[in-house]
Every structure is written in structure tokens, then in C-alpha cells.
Amino acid sequence: MHTHFMDKLRNYDVSFSGLKNGKHEFKFEIDNTFFQLFDTEQEFTNPRIEVYVLLDKHTTFLEFEIKIKGLVELVCDITNEDFDYPIENEIKILVNFGEEYDDSNEDVITIPTAEHAFNVAHLIYENVMLSIPMKKISPNVSDEDIKILDQFSPKDIEETEEEEHESDPRWEALRKLRDNN
């Protein structure tokens, strides 16, 4: 990775080495420049998000609680208009110390024993991504509009298949045979 990127990410380091055991709070303001650090397409624009990082430092491990709250701009699936969508979410994660960095367990991250800081950028990013809804519907779209759309959208195919099984004549024939024995 190029150093410029790493330097920018370093703004999201939470330095714990000089801290006493106990609770500490950090705050980050997140906007578009944050998301430009990641090489991915976002489904939103104009993020205005506050991040509260609560660190509970213990002697042998760290507990992080990362809360996000703010607004992102989404494009409505129905009307294609932009609208502000409020997001709020939190992630809790344990950080312990070991030989090398390991984030294969989603609730526990291991960082090298020599580290003095923990970078929360990826956790902030994930937290925001998890807050974006699958269906993006502007508050200006009425319930009526949604009902009409539902009538014209394809229904679940599985349901109709199950109903067919009920009255399949071959099954009926098998059932009769079984009941006769």
C-alpha cells in the first residue's frame, strides 16, 4: 500500500499505550474524504457521520464499542430522487495481543503485542455499510405507491411450487398405496 493512504488511515488510529486501564472515548467526524480512502463503490453520497469510539482498556485486552450516527444521501429505488437517510449502528469488538495480526474471528481481533495503537477505520467503514438498507425508498414515496409496486413485482416462486406439491396426483397415488398397506 502506498504511504499516503496509510498516513490518511492513521488519522483513525486509537492510541492505547499511554492510557490507564478503564474507559476512554474518542470521536471522529466522517465525510466523503473518509470513504475515498477505500477502493470501493458506495451506495450513498454526502455522508455526515459522527463516530464515537469507546475503549475499555484492560491489562491483557481491549474492548471497543464503535457507535455511528448521522446522515447519508441515498437514491430512491422508485423515484430516483436523492434523499437523506439517517443511520445509527454500533459494533463491539475485542482486541487481544498475539504473535501477528488476525481478524479471522469476527468478534475478536488479534494484534501484535508490540502495537501501541489500533486502527478503527475498517470497523467504522463496515459499521456504516451495515447501516445502509437493501431497499432504498424515499420518505416521499407513499404507502399507496409501495402497494401498487408490490402488486406488479414478481411473487416468491417457492410458495407456488409448494402448493403444487400438495395436489400432485402422483403423490396422491403413492399416499393411497401407503394407506392401503
PDB file of C-alpha atoms in Angstrom:
ATOM      1  CA  MET A   1       0.000   0.000   0.000  1.00  0.00           C
ATOM      2  CA  HIS A   2       1.287   3.464  -0.735  1.00  0.00           C
ATOM      3  CA  THR A   3       2.291   5.517   2.284  1.00  0.00           C
ATOM      4  CA  HIS A   4      -0.056   8.419   1.507  1.00  0.00           C
ATOM      5  CA  PHE A   5      -3.002   6.031   2.001  1.00  0.00           C
ATOM      6  CA  MET A   6      -1.512   4.689   5.235  1.00  0.00           C
ATOM      7  CA  ASP A   7      -0.929   8.220   6.561  1.00  0.00           C
ATOM      8  CA  LYS A   8      -4.548   9.139   5.888  1.00  0.00           C
ATOM      9  CA  LEU A   9      -5.737   5.956   7.612  1.00  0.00           C
ATOM     10  CA  ARG A  10      -3.533   6.779  10.594  1.00  0.00           C
ATOM     11  CA  ASN A  11      -5.988   9.557  11.439  1.00  0.00           C
ATOM     12  CA  TYR A  12      -8.228   6.727  12.650  1.00  0.00           C
ATOM     13  CA  ASP A  13      -5.661   5.156  14.964  1.00  0.00           C
ATOM     14  CA  VAL A  14      -6.709   4.871  18.581  1.00  0.00           C
ATOM     15  CA  SER A  15      -3.536   5.017  20.607  1.00  0.00           C
ATOM     16  CA  PHE A  16      -3.844   2.991  23.799  1.00  0.00           C
ATOM     17  CA  SER A  17      -0.261   2.547  25.010  1.00  0.00           C
ATOM     18  CA  GLY A  18      -0.177   5.614  27.283  1.00  0.00           C
ATOM     19  CA  LEU A  19      -3.690   5.168  28.620  1.00  0.00           C
ATOM     20  CA  LYS A  20      -4.648   3.931  32.067  1.00  0.00           C
ATOM     21  CA  ASN A  21      -6.876   0.891  32.361  1.00  0.00           C
ATOM     22  CA  GLY A  22     -10.542   1.838  32.153  1.00  0.00           C
ATOM     23  CA  LYS A  23     -12.847   3.665  29.764  1.00  0.00           C
ATOM     24  CA  HIS A  24     -11.731   6.236  27.198  1.00  0.00           C
ATOM     25  CA  GLU A  25     -13.742   7.987  24.499  1.00  0.00           C
ATOM     26  CA  PHE A  26     -12.646   9.125  21.036  1.00  0.00           C
ATOM     27  CA  LYS A  27     -14.694  10.985  18.457  1.00  0.00           C
ATOM     28  CA  PHE A  28     -14.324  11.127  14.683  1.00  0.00           C
ATOM     29  CA  GLU A  29     -16.207  13.178  12.104  1.00  0.00           C
ATOM     30  CA  ILE A  30     -16.704  11.177   8.924  1.00  0.00           C
ATOM     31  CA  ASP A  31     -17.414  12.618   5.498  1.00  0.00           C
ATOM     32  CA  ASN A  32     -16.665  11.783   1.886  1.00  0.00           C
ATOM     33  CA  THR A  33     -12.893  12.051   2.289  1.00  0.00           C
ATOM     34  CA  PHE A  34     -13.003   9.056   4.635  1.00  0.00           C
ATOM     35  CA  PHE A  35     -14.779   6.856   2.102  1.00  0.00           C
ATOM     36  CA  GLN A  36     -12.365   7.910  -0.646  1.00  0.00           C
ATOM     37  CA  LEU A  37      -9.686   6.045   1.330  1.00  0.00           C
ATOM     38  CA  PHE A  38     -11.438   2.804   0.399  1.00  0.00           C
ATOM     39  CA  ASP A  39     -11.322   1.464  -3.114  1.00  0.00           C
ATOM     40  CA  THR A  40     -14.979   0.556  -3.309  1.00  0.00           C
ATOM     41  CA  GLU A  41     -18.164   1.934  -4.786  1.00  0.00           C
ATOM     42  CA  GLN A  42     -20.515   3.353  -2.185  1.00  0.00           C
ATOM     43  CA  GLU A  43     -24.272   3.139  -2.492  1.00  0.00           C
ATOM     44  CA  PHE A  44     -24.586   6.572  -0.910  1.00  0.00           C
ATOM     45  CA  THR A  45     -23.212  10.082  -1.197  1.00  0.00           C
ATOM     46  CA  ASN A  46     -22.664  13.048   1.086  1.00  0.00           C
ATOM     47  CA  PRO A  47     -22.075  11.173   4.369  1.00  0.00           C
ATOM     48  CA  ARG A  48     -22.212  13.306   7.518  1.00  0.00           C
ATOM     49  CA  ILE A  49     -21.458  10.875  10.321  1.00  0.00           C
ATOM     50  CA  GLU A  50     -20.204  11.146  13.864  1.00  0.00           C
ATOM     51  CA  VAL A  51     -18.304   8.176  15.238  1.00  0.00           C
ATOM     52  CA  TYR A  52     -17.888   7.569  18.960  1.00  0.00           C
ATOM     53  CA  VAL A  53     -15.239   5.051  19.850  1.00  0.00           C
ATOM     54  CA  LEU A  54     -15.431   3.802  23.417  1.00  0.00           C
ATOM     55  CA  LEU A  55     -12.315   1.975  24.528  1.00  0.00           C
ATOM     56  CA  ASP A  56     -12.325  -0.047  27.720  1.00  0.00           C
ATOM     57  CA  LYS A  57      -8.672  -0.845  28.357  1.00  0.00           C
ATOM     58  CA  HIS A  58      -7.819  -3.939  30.363  1.00  0.00           C
ATOM     59  CA  THR A  59      -4.379  -5.246  31.227  1.00  0.00           C
ATOM     60  CA  THR A  60      -4.362  -8.050  28.647  1.00  0.00           C
ATOM     61  CA  PHE A  61      -7.020  -6.989  26.145  1.00  0.00           C
ATOM     62  CA  LEU A  62      -9.025  -4.040  24.820  1.00  0.00           C
ATOM     63  CA  GLU A  63     -12.778  -3.706  24.392  1.00  0.00           C
ATOM     64  CA  PHE A  64     -14.012  -1.406  21.650  1.00  0.00           C
ATOM     65  CA  GLU A  65     -17.531  -0.147  21.101  1.00  0.00           C
ATOM     66  CA  ILE A  66     -17.877   1.824  17.876  1.00  0.00           C
ATOM     67  CA  LYS A  67     -21.084   3.820  17.536  1.00  0.00           C
ATOM     68  CA  ILE A  68     -22.044   5.704  14.426  1.00  0.00           C
ATOM     69  CA  LYS A  69     -24.800   8.249  13.976  1.00  0.00           C
ATOM     70  CA  GLY A  70     -25.512  10.561  11.093  1.00  0.00           C
ATOM     71  CA  LEU A  71     -26.921  11.032   7.620  1.00  0.00           C
ATOM     72  CA  VAL A  72     -26.123   9.674   4.188  1.00  0.00           C
ATOM     73  CA  GLU A  73     -27.733  10.555   0.892  1.00  0.00           C
ATOM     74  CA  LEU A  74     -29.362   7.667  -0.956  1.00  0.00           C
ATOM     75  CA  VAL A  75     -31.045   7.445  -4.338  1.00  0.00           C
ATOM     76  CA  CYS A  76     -34.618   6.181  -4.123  1.00  0.00           C
ATOM     77  CA  ASP A  77     -35.160   2.844  -5.942  1.00  0.00           C
ATOM     78  CA  ILE A  78     -38.595   4.011  -7.058  1.00  0.00           C
ATOM     79  CA  THR A  79     -38.349   7.697  -7.897  1.00  0.00           C
ATOM     80  CA  ASN A  80     -34.580   8.014  -8.467  1.00  0.00           C
ATOM     81  CA  GLU A  81     -34.564  11.127  -6.283  1.00  0.00           C
ATOM     82  CA  ASP A  82     -31.901  11.762  -3.651  1.00  0.00           C
ATOM     83  CA  PHE A  83     -32.968  11.719  -0.036  1.00  0.00           C
ATOM     84  CA  ASP A  84     -31.267  11.913   3.354  1.00  0.00           C
ATOM     85  CA  TYR A  85     -31.290   8.667   5.276  1.00  0.00           C
ATOM     86  CA  PRO A  86     -30.451   8.633   8.997  1.00  0.00           C
ATOM     87  CA  ILE A  87     -28.106   5.856  10.086  1.00  0.00           C
ATOM     88  CA  GLU A  88     -27.268   4.654  13.564  1.00  0.00           C
ATOM     89  CA  ASN A  89     -25.421   1.493  14.471  1.00  0.00           C
ATOM     90  CA  GLU A  90     -22.806   0.045  16.773  1.00  0.00           C
ATOM     91  CA  ILE A  91     -20.179  -2.676  16.648  1.00  0.00           C
ATOM     92  CA  LYS A  92     -18.496  -4.260  19.652  1.00  0.00           C
ATOM     93  CA  ILE A  93     -15.133  -5.908  19.236  1.00  0.00           C
ATOM     94  CA  LEU A  94     -12.472  -7.399  21.498  1.00  0.00           C
ATOM     95  CA  VAL A  95      -8.841  -6.783  20.675  1.00  0.00           C
ATOM     96  CA  ASN A  96      -6.217  -9.034  22.185  1.00  0.00           C
ATOM     97  CA  PHE A  97      -2.493  -9.381  21.717  1.00  0.00           C
ATOM     98  CA  GLY A  98      -0.626 -12.163  19.974  1.00  0.00           C
ATOM     99  CA  GLU A  99       2.147 -13.020  17.527  1.00  0.00           C
ATOM    100  CA  GLU A 100       0.569 -11.419  14.458  1.00  0.00           C
ATOM    101  CA  TYR A 101      -2.470  -9.560  13.186  1.00  0.00           C
ATOM    102  CA  ASP A 102      -5.511 -11.853  12.823  1.00  0.00           C
ATOM    103  CA  ASP A 103      -9.095 -10.801  12.106  1.00  0.00           C
ATOM    104  CA  SER A 104     -10.464 -14.180  11.017  1.00  0.00           C
ATOM    105  CA  ASN A 105     -12.785 -14.253  14.042  1.00  0.00           C
ATOM    106  CA  GLU A 106     -15.411 -11.549  13.558  1.00  0.00           C
ATOM    107  CA  ASP A 107     -15.764 -10.716  17.284  1.00  0.00           C
ATOM    108  CA  VAL A 108     -12.091 -10.808  18.274  1.00  0.00           C
ATOM    109  CA  ILE A 109      -9.161  -9.194  16.517  1.00  0.00           C
ATOM    110  CA  THR A 110      -5.617 -10.122  17.472  1.00  0.00           C
ATOM    111  CA  ILE A 111      -2.903  -7.517  17.031  1.00  0.00           C
ATOM    112  CA  PRO A 112       0.867  -7.909  17.530  1.00  0.00           C
ATOM    113  CA  THR A 113       1.992  -7.485  21.145  1.00  0.00           C
ATOM    114  CA  ALA A 114       4.308  -4.591  20.199  1.00  0.00           C
ATOM    115  CA  GLU A 115       1.460  -2.424  18.773  1.00  0.00           C
ATOM    116  CA  HIS A 116       0.691   0.886  20.504  1.00  0.00           C
ATOM    117  CA  ALA A 117      -2.455   1.797  18.557  1.00  0.00           C
ATOM    118  CA  PHE A 118      -5.453   0.115  16.997  1.00  0.00           C
ATOM    119  CA  ASN A 119      -6.812   1.415  13.707  1.00  0.00           C
ATOM    120  CA  VAL A 120     -10.610   1.652  13.673  1.00  0.00           C
ATOM    121  CA  ALA A 121     -11.054   2.812  10.047  1.00  0.00           C
ATOM    122  CA  HIS A 122     -12.193  -0.584   8.718  1.00  0.00           C
ATOM    123  CA  LEU A 123     -14.604  -1.075  11.609  1.00  0.00           C
ATOM    124  CA  ILE A 124     -16.104   2.368  11.023  1.00  0.00           C
ATOM    125  CA  TYR A 125     -16.415   1.548   7.330  1.00  0.00           C
ATOM    126  CA  GLU A 126     -18.115  -1.818   7.997  1.00  0.00           C
ATOM    127  CA  ASN A 127     -20.410  -0.239  10.552  1.00  0.00           C
ATOM    128  CA  VAL A 128     -21.621   2.329   8.009  1.00  0.00           C
ATOM    129  CA  MET A 129     -22.002  -0.275   5.247  1.00  0.00           C
ATOM    130  CA  LEU A 130     -24.129  -2.464   7.519  1.00  0.00           C
ATOM    131  CA  SER A 131     -26.435   0.503   8.140  1.00  0.00           C
ATOM    132  CA  ILE A 132     -27.336   1.079   4.501  1.00  0.00           C
ATOM    133  CA  PRO A 133     -30.711  -0.517   3.700  1.00  0.00           C
ATOM    134  CA  MET A 134     -31.141  -3.042   0.867  1.00  0.00           C
ATOM    135  CA  LYS A 135     -34.288  -1.261  -0.342  1.00  0.00           C
ATOM    136  CA  LYS A 136     -33.763   2.447  -0.674  1.00  0.00           C
ATOM    137  CA  ILE A 137     -37.158   4.116  -0.570  1.00  0.00           C
ATOM    138  CA  SER A 138     -37.537   7.854  -0.158  1.00  0.00           C
ATOM    139  CA  PRO A 139     -39.842   9.032   2.640  1.00  0.00           C
ATOM    140  CA  ASN A 140     -41.710  10.942  -0.104  1.00  0.00           C
ATOM    141  CA  VAL A 141     -42.937   7.661  -1.600  1.00  0.00           C
ATOM    142  CA  SER A 142     -46.387   6.972  -0.188  1.00  0.00           C
ATOM    143  CA  ASP A 143     -47.618   3.624   1.149  1.00  0.00           C
ATOM    144  CA  GLU A 144     -50.060   3.629  -1.764  1.00  0.00           C
ATOM    145  CA  ASP A 145     -47.189   3.717  -4.278  1.00  0.00           C
ATOM    146  CA  ILE A 146     -45.479   0.849  -2.495  1.00  0.00           C
ATOM    147  CA  LYS A 147     -48.687  -1.240  -2.522  1.00  0.00           C
ATOM    148  CA  ILE A 148     -49.100  -0.700  -6.256  1.00  0.00           C
ATOM    149  CA  LEU A 149     -45.486  -1.660  -6.845  1.00  0.00           C
ATOM    150  CA  ASP A 150     -45.889  -4.810  -4.758  1.00  0.00           C
ATOM    151  CA  GLN A 151     -48.827  -5.893  -6.923  1.00  0.00           C
ATOM    152  CA  PHE A 152     -46.646  -5.752 -10.023  1.00  0.00           C
ATOM    153  CA  SER A 153     -43.468  -7.190  -8.569  1.00  0.00           C
ATOM    154  CA  PRO A 154     -42.823 -10.919  -9.053  1.00  0.00           C
ATOM    155  CA  LYS A 155     -44.037 -13.011  -6.142  1.00  0.00           C
ATOM    156  CA  ASP A 156     -41.930 -15.668  -4.461  1.00  0.00           C
ATOM    157  CA  ILE A 157     -41.797 -18.691  -6.732  1.00  0.00           C
ATOM    158  CA  GLU A 158     -41.219 -21.148  -3.884  1.00  0.00           C
ATOM    159  CA  GLU A 159     -44.699 -20.641  -2.449  1.00  0.00           C
ATOM    160  CA  THR A 160     -46.461 -21.671  -5.656  1.00  0.00           C
ATOM    161  CA  GLU A 161     -44.232 -24.740  -6.011  1.00  0.00           C
ATOM    162  CA  GLU A 162     -45.134 -25.919  -2.527  1.00  0.00           C
ATOM    163  CA  GLU A 163     -48.837 -25.569  -3.242  1.00  0.00           C
ATOM    164  CA  GLU A 164     -48.434 -27.674  -6.381  1.00  0.00           C
ATOM    165  CA  HIS A 165     -46.806 -30.453  -4.372  1.00  0.00           C
ATOM    166  CA  GLU A 166     -49.878 -30.665  -2.180  1.00  0.00           C
ATOM    167  CA  SER A 167     -52.160 -31.653  -5.028  1.00  0.00           C
ATOM    168  CA  ASP A 168     -49.713 -33.526  -7.292  1.00  0.00           C
ATOM    169  CA  PRO A 169     -51.702 -36.623  -8.454  1.00  0.00           C
ATOM    170  CA  ARG A 170     -48.605 -38.876  -8.269  1.00  0.00           C
ATOM    171  CA  TRP A 171     -48.194 -38.094  -4.589  1.00  0.00           C
ATOM    172  CA  GLU A 172     -51.876 -38.784  -4.046  1.00  0.00           C
ATOM    173  CA  ALA A 173     -51.480 -42.212  -5.720  1.00  0.00           C
ATOM    174  CA  LEU A 174     -48.475 -43.014  -3.517  1.00  0.00           C
ATOM    175  CA  ARG A 175     -50.343 -41.934  -0.396  1.00  0.00           C
ATOM    176  CA  LYS A 176     -53.288 -44.227  -1.286  1.00  0.00           C
ATOM    177  CA  LEU A 177     -50.917 -47.152  -1.785  1.00  0.00           C
ATOM    178  CA  ARG A 178     -49.251 -46.455   1.566  1.00  0.00           C
ATOM    179  CA  ASP A 179     -52.589 -46.093   3.369  1.00  0.00           C
ATOM    180  CA  ASN A 180     -53.864 -49.395   1.916  1.00  0.00           C
ATOM    181  CA  ASN A 181     -50.930 -51.372   3.331  1.00  0.00           C
TER     182      ASN A 181
END
